[in-house]
Tab-separated table of C-alpha atoms and ligand atoms in Angstrom:
chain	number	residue	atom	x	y	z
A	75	UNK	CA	0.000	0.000	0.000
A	76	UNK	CA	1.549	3.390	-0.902
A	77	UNK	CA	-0.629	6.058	1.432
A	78	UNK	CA	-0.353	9.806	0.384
A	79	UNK	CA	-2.971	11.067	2.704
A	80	UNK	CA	-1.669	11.883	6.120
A	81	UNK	CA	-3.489	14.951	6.133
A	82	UNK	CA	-6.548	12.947	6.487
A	83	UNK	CA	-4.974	10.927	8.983
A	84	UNK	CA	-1.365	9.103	9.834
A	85	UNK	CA	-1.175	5.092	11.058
A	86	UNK	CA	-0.218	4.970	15.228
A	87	UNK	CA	3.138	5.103	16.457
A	88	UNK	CA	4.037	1.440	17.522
A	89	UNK	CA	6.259	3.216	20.589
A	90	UNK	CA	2.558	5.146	21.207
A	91	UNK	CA	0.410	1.841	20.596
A	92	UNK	CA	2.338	-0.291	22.864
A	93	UNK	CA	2.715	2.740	25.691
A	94	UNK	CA	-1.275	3.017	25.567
A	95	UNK	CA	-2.081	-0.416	25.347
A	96	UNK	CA	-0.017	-0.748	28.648
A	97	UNK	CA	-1.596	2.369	30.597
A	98	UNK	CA	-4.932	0.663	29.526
A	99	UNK	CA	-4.638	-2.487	31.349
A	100	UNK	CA	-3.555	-0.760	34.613
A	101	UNK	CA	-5.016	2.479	35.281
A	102	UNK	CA	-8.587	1.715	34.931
A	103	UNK	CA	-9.643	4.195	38.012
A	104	UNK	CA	-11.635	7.121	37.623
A	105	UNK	CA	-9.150	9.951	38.021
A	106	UNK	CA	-11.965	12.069	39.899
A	107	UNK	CA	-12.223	9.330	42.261
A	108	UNK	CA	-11.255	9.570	46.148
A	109	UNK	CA	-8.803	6.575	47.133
A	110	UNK	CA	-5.271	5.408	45.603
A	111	UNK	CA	-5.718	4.059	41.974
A	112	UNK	CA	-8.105	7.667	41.128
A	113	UNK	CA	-4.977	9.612	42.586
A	114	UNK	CA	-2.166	7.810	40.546
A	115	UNK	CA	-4.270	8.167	37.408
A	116	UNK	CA	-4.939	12.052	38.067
A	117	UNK	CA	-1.304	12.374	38.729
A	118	UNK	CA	-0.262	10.283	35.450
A	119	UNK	CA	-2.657	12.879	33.557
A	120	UNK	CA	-1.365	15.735	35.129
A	121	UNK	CA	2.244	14.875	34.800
A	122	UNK	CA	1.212	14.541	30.851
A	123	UNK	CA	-0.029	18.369	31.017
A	124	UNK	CA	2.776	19.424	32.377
A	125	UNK	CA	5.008	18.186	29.850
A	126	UNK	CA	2.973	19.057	27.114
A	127	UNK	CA	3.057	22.172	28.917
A	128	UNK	CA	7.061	22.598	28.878
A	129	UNK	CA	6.970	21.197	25.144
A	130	UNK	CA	4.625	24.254	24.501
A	131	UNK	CA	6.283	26.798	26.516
A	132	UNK	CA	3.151	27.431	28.300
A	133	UNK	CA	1.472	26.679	31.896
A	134	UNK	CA	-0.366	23.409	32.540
A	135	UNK	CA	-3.299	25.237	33.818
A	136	UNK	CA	-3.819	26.822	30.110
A	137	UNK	CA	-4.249	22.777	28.424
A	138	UNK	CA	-7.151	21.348	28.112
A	139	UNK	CA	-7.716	17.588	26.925
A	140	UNK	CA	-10.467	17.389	24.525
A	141	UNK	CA	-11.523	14.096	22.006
A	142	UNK	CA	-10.427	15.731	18.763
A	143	UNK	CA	-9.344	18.944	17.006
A	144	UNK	CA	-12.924	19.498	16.154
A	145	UNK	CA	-14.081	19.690	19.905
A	146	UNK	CA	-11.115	22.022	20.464
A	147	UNK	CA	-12.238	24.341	17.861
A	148	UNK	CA	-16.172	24.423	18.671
A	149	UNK	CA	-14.975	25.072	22.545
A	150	UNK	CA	-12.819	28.158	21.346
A	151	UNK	CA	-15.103	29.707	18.806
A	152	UNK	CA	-18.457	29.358	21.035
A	153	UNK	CA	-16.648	29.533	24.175
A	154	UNK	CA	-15.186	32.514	23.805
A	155	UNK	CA	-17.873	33.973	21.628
A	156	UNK	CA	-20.800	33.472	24.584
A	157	UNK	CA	-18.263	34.579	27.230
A	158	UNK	CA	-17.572	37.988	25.433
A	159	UNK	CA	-20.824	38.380	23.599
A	160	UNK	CA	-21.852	41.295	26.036
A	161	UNK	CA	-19.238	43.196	25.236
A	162	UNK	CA	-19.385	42.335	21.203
A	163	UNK	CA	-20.871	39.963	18.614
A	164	UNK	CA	-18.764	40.547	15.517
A	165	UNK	CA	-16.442	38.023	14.919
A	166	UNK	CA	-14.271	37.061	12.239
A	167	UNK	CA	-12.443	34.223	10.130
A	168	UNK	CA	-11.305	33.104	6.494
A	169	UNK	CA	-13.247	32.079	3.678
A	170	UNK	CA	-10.540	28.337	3.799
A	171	UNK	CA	-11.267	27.044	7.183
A	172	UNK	CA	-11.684	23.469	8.110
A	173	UNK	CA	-15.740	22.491	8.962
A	174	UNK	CA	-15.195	22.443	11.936
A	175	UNK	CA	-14.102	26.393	11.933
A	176	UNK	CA	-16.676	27.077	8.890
A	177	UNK	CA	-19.691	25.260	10.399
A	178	UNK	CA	-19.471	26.602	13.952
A	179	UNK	CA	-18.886	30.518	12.802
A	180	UNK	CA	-22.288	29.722	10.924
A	181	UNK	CA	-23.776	28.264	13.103
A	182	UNK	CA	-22.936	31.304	15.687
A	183	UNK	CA	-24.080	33.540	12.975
A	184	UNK	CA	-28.059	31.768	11.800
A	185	UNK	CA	-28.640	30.500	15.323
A	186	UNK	CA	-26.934	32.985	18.004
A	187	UNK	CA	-27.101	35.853	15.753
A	188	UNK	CA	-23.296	36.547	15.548
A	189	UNK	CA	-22.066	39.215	12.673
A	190	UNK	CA	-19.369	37.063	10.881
A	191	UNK	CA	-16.570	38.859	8.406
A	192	UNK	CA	-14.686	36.278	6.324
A	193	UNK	CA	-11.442	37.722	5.283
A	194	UNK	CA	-10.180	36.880	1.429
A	195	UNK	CA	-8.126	34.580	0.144
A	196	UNK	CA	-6.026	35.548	-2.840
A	197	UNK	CA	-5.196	32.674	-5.760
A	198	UNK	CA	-2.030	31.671	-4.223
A	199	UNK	CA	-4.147	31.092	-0.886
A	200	UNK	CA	-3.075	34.094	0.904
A	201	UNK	CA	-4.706	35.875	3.237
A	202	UNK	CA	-5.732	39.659	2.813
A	203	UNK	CA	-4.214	40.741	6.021
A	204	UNK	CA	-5.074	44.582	4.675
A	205	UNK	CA	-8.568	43.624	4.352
A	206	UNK	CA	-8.282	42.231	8.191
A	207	UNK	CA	-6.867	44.717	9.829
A	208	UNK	CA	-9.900	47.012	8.531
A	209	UNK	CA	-12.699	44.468	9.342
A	210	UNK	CA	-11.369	44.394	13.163
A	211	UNK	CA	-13.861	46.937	15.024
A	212	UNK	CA	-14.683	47.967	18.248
A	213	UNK	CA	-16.758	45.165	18.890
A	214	UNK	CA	-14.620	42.236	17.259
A	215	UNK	CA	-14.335	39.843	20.073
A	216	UNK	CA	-12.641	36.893	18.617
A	217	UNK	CA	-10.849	36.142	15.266
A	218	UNK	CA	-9.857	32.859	13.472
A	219	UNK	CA	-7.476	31.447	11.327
A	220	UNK	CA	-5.946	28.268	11.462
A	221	UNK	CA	-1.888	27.997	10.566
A	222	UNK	CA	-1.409	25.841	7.895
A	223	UNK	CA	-4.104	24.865	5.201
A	224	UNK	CA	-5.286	21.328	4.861
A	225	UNK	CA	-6.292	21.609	1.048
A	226	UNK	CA	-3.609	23.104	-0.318
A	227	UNK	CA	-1.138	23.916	2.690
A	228	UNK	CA	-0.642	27.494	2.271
A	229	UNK	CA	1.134	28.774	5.527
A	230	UNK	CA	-0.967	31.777	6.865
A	231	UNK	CA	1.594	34.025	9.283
A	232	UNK	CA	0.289	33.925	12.194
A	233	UNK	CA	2.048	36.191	14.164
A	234	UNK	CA	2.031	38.944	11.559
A	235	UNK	CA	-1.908	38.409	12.322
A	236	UNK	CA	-1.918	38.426	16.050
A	237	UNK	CA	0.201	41.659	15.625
A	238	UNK	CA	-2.482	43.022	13.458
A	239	UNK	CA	-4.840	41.914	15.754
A	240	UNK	CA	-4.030	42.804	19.037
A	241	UNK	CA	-3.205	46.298	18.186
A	242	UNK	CA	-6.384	47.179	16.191
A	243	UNK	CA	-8.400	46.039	19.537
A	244	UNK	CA	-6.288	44.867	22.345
A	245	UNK	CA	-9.597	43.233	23.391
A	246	UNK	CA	-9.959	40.923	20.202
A	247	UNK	CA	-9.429	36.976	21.514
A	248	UNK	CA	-7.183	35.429	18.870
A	249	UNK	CA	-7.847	31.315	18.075
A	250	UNK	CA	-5.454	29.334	15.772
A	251	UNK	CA	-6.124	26.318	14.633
A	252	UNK	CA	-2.649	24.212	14.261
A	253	UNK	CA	-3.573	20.965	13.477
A	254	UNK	CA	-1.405	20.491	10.575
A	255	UNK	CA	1.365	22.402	11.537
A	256	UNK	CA	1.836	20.173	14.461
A	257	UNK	CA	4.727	18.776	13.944
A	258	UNK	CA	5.516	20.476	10.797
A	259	UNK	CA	6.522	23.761	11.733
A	260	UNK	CA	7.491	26.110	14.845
A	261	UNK	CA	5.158	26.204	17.034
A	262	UNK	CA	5.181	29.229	19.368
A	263	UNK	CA	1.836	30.449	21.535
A	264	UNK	CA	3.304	33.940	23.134
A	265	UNK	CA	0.691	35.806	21.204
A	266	UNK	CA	-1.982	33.685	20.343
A	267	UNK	CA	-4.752	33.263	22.945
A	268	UNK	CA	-6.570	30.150	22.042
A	269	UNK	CA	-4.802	27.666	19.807
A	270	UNK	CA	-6.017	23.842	18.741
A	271	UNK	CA	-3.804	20.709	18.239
A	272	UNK	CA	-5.027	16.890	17.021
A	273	UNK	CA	-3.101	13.684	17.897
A	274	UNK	CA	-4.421	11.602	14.969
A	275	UNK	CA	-2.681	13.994	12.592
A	276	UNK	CA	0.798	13.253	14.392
A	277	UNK	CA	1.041	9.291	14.886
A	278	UNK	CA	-0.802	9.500	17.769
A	279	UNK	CA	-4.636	8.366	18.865
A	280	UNK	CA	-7.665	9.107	17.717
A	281	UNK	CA	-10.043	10.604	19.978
A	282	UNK	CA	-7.212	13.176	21.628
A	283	UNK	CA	-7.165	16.923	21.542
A	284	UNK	CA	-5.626	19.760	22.932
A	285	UNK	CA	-7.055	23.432	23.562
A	286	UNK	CA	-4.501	25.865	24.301
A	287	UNK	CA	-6.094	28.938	26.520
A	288	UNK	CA	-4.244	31.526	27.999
A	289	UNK	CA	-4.654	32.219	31.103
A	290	UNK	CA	-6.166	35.830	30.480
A	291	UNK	CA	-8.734	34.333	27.616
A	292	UNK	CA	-12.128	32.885	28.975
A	293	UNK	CA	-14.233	30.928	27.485
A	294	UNK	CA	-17.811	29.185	28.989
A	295	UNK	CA	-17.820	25.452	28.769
A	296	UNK	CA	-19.607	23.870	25.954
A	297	UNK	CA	-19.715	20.458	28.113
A	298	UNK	CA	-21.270	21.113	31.687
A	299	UNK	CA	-20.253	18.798	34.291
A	300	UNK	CA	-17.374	18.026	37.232
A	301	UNK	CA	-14.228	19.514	37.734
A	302	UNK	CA	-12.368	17.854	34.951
A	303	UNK	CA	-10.201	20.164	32.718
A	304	UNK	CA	-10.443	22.809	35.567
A	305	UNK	CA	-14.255	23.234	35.147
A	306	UNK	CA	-14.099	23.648	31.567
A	307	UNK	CA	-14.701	20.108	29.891
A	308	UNK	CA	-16.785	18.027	31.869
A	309	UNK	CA	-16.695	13.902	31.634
A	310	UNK	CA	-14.703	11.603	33.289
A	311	UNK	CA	-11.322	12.234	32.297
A	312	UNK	CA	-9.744	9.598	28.591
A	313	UNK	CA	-6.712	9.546	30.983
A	314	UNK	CA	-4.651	6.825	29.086
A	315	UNK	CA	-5.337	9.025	25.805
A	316	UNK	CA	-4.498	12.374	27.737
A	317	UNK	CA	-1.606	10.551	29.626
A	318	UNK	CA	-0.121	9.292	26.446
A	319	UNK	CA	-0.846	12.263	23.964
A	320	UNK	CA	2.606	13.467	25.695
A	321	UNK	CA	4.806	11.312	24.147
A	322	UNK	CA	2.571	11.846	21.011
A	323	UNK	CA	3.524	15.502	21.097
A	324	UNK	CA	7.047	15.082	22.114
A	325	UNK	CA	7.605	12.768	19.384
A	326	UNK	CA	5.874	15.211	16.517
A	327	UNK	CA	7.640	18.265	17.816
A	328	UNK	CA	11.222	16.705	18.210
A	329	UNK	CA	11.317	15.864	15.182
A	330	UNK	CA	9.666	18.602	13.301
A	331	UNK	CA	12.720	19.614	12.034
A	332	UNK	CA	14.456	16.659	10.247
A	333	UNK	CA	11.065	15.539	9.222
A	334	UNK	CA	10.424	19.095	7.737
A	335	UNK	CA	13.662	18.711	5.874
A	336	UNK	CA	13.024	15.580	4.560
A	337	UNK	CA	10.022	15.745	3.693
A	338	UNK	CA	10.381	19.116	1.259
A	339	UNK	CA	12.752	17.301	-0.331
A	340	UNK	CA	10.239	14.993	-1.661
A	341	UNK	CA	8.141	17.641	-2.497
A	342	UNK	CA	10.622	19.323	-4.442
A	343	UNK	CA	11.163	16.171	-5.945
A	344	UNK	CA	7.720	15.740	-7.081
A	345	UNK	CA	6.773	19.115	-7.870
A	346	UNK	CA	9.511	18.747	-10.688
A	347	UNK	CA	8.235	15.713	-11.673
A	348	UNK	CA	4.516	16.976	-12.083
A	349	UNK	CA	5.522	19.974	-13.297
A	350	UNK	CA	6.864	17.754	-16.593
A	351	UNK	CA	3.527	16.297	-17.398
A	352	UNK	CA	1.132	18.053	-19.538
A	353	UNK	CA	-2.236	17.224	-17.709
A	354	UNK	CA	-1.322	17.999	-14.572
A	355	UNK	CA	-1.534	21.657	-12.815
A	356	UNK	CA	-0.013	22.252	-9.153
A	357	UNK	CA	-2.500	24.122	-7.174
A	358	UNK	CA	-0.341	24.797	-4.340
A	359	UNK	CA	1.674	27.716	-3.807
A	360	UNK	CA	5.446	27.322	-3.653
A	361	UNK	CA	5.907	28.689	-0.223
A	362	UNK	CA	3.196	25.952	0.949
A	363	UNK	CA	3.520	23.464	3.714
A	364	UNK	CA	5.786	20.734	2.056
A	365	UNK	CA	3.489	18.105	3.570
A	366	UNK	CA	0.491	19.224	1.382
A	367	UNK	CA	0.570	19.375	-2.688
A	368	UNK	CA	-2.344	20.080	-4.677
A	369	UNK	CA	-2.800	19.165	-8.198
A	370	UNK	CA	-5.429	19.386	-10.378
A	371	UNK	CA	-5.918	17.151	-13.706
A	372	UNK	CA	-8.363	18.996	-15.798
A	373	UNK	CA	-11.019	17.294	-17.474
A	374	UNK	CA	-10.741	14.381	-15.675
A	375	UNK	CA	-12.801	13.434	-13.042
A	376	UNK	CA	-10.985	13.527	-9.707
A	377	UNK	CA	-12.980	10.570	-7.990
A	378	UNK	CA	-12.720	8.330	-11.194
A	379	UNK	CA	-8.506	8.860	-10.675
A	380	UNK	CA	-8.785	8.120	-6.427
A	381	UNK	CA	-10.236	5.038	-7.622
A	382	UNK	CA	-8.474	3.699	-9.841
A	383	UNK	CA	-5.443	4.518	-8.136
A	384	UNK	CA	-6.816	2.766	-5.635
A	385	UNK	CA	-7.259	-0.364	-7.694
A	386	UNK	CA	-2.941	-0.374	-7.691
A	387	UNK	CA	-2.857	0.281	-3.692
A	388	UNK	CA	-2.289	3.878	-3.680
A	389	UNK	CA	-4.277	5.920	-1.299
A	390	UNK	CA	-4.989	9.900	-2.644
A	391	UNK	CA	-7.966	11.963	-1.656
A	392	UNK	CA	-9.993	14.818	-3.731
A	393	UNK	CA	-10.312	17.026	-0.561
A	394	UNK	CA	-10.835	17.505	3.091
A	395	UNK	CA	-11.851	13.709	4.387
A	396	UNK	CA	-14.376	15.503	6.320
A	397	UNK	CA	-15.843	16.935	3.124
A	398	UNK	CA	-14.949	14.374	0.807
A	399	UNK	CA	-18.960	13.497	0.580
A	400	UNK	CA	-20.003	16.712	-1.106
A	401	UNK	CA	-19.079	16.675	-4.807
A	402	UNK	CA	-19.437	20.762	-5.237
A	403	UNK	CA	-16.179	22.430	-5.815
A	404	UNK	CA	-14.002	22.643	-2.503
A	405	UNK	CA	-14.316	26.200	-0.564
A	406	UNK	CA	-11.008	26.381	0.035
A	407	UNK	CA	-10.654	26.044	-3.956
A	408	UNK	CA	-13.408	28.723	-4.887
A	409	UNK	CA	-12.316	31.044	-1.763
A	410	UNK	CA	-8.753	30.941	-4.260
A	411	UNK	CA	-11.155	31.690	-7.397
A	412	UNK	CA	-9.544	29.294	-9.773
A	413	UNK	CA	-10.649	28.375	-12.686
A	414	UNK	CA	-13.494	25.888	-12.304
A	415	UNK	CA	-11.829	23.420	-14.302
A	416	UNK	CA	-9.198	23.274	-11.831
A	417	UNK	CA	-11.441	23.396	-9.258
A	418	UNK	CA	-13.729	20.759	-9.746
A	419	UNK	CA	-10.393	18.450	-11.014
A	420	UNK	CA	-8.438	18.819	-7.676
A	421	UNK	CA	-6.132	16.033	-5.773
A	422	UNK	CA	-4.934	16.308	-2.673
A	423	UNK	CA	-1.643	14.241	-1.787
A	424	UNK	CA	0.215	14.464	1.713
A	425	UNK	CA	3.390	12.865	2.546
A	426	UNK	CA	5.276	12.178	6.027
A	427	UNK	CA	8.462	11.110	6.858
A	428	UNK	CA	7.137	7.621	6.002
A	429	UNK	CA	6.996	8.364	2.721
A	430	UNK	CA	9.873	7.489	0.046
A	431	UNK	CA	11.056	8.335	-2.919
A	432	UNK	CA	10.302	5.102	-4.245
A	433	UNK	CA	6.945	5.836	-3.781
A	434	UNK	CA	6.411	8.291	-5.047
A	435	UNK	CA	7.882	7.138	-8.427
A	436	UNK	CA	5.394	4.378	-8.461
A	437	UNK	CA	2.831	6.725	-7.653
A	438	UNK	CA	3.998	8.751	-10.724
A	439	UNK	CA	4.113	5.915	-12.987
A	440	UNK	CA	0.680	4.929	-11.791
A	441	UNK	CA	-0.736	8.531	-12.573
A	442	UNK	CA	0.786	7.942	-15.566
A	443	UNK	CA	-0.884	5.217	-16.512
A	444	UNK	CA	-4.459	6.678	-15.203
A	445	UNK	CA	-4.710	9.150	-17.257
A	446	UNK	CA	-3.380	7.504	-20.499
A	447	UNK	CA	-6.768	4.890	-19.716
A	448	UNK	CA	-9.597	7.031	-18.193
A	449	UNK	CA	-11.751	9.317	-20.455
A	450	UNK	CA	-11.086	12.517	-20.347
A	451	UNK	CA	-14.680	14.835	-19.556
A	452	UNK	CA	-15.666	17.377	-21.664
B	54	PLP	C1	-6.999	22.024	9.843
B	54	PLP	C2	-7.838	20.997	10.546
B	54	PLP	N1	-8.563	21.360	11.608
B	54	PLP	C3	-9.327	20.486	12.278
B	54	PLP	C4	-9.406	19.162	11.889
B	54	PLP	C5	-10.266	18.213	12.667
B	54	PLP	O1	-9.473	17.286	13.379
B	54	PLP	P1	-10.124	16.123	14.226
B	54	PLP	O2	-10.267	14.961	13.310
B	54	PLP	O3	-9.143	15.845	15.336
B	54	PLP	O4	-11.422	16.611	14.745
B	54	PLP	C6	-8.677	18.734	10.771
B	54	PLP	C7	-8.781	17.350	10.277
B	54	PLP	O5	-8.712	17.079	9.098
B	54	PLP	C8	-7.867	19.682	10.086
B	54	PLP	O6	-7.132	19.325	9.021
């Protein structure tokens, strides 16, 4: 099997697995609960927040364990938008957020009555930070981007934003989402207030996520219930998954650099390659994440490729996994404007350090050989 999708999600860790599958059998106790084996688990759990803490650069009080990056970001859009919507309801984010972004900014808009802004994207997938820094008003409360792209893995710069951000209206709350930077790239929270992390996307479990929250953001709880997660996230604690997303995140962020290095090597390789064939167009921009490239084959249609690549054993997507049931153009492809031919032809591959050269030759060859077979649409 030759997987190119690690954007959608990456196998487990086998140091991770085995470290889990260990915690599971033993520390069974409720972490809430009043004798011995509760107090060893909360300790295991906190011990994990610290380090993810020190990895982070940030206090253990300001983590809190959640079940997935999409939990993280509905809990710091509508957390902090219904603890500051006295003060303000306009709040803003990009037109190339993940669902879980998109869909909760709507929602906060059709059923709380929230004023949304969407800031541009331009073709290359930047943002129009000009454009920003005039839709920030008096009564902007909270703005979101995430960090890197999962489409087409355009890098948005963060802390040129917060900058732009915090001195428009000292009072806006800024969110990031970093899922797929995680790992990836430098990760550095000084002056972001609310950021959002997945373990899935970094060898890790699924069913763990992180909420960064500084200590001077505030957010009501979406989940009412004990005293887990310092009020904020009620449940019994997924100790072994919080315990072990630790070593998940050391792992990703220890070797973020070699991994980085690596892997834009085979991204240069590829683009090259690509780049040589006449029905294929590269959608992403150069100064992308390496871990993301975008092509489009026009006239062909994307699913009928996935699928027969499939048929050799290589695993591609079309777009977002959780969007890859709609068949309308990707937003993140019409927020670019391309041409519709491009963007209703789109591929998304993502590589790891897994990945090899090797494969991605085959994968090449296998392209290849796809479109010399399958009918081109009109
Ligand atoms: C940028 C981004 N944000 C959020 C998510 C949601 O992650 P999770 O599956 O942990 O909810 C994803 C997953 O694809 C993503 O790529």
């Amino acid at each position: 099997m030759i997987y190119l999708d690690y954007v959608a999600t990456t196998p487990l860790d086998e140091e991770i697995r085995s470290t889990y599958t260990k915690l599971l059998t033993t520390y069974f106790a409720n972490s809430d609960s009043a004798y011995a084996p509760g107090y060893e688990v909360s300790r295991l759990i906190e011990q994990s927040r610290a380090h993810i803490a020190k990895l982070l650069h940030v206090s253990p009080d300001e983590l809190i364990f959640t079940s997935c990056a999409s939990e993280s970001n509905n809990t710091a859009i509508k957390g902090t938008a219904f603890q500051y919507m006295n003060r303000g309801k306009h709040i803003i984010t990009t037109a190339f957020e993940h669902s879980s972004v998109a869909n909760t900014f709507k929602q906060l808009e059709e059923v709380f009555g929230f004023d949304v802004d969407y800031v541009s994207i331009d073709s290359n997938g930047h943002l129009d930070l000009k454009e920003l820094e005039s839709l920030i008003r008096e009564d902007t409360i909270l703005v979101s981007t995430m960090y890197v792209n999962n489409e087409v893995g355009t890098i948005n710069p963060i802390h040129k934003i917060a900058s732009i951000v915090h001195k428009k209206n000292p009072k806006t709350k800024y969110h990031v989402d970093m899922v797929q930077a995680l790992g990836k790239l430098p990760i550095t929270l000084d002056d972001i207030d609310l950021a959002t992390f997945s373990a899935h996307k970094v060898f890790g479990l699924k069913g763990s996520g992180l909420l960064y929250k500084k200590r001077t953001a505030s957010i009501i709880p979406l989940i009412n219930g004990g005293q887990q997660e310092n009020g904020l996230r009620g449940g019994t604690s997924n100790a072994c998954v919080d315990i072990v997303l630790a070593k998940t995140m050391r792992k990703a962020i220890e070797s973020q650099k070699n991994h980085y290095d690596y892997v834009k090597s085979l991204n240069d390789y590829l683009r090259v390659q690509l780049s040589a064939m006449d029905n294929v167009v590269i959608n992403s921009p150069e100064d992308a994440s390496p871990f993301i490239l975008n092509i489009s084959c026009p006239h062909y249609k994307p699913e009928v490729i996935v699928h027969d690549l499939e048929t050799k054993g290589i695993y591609i997507s079309t777009k977002s996994a959780c969007s890859s049931k709609k068949v309308e153009i990707s937003h993140t492809l019409a927020a670019m404007h391309l041409d519709p031919l491009i963007g209703t032809s789109a591929l998304r591959l993502s590589f790891s350090h897994l990945t090899t050269k090797e494969e991605l030759d085959t994968f090449l060859d296998a392209l290849k050989d796809t479109l010399n077979r399958i009918k081109k649409q009109r």
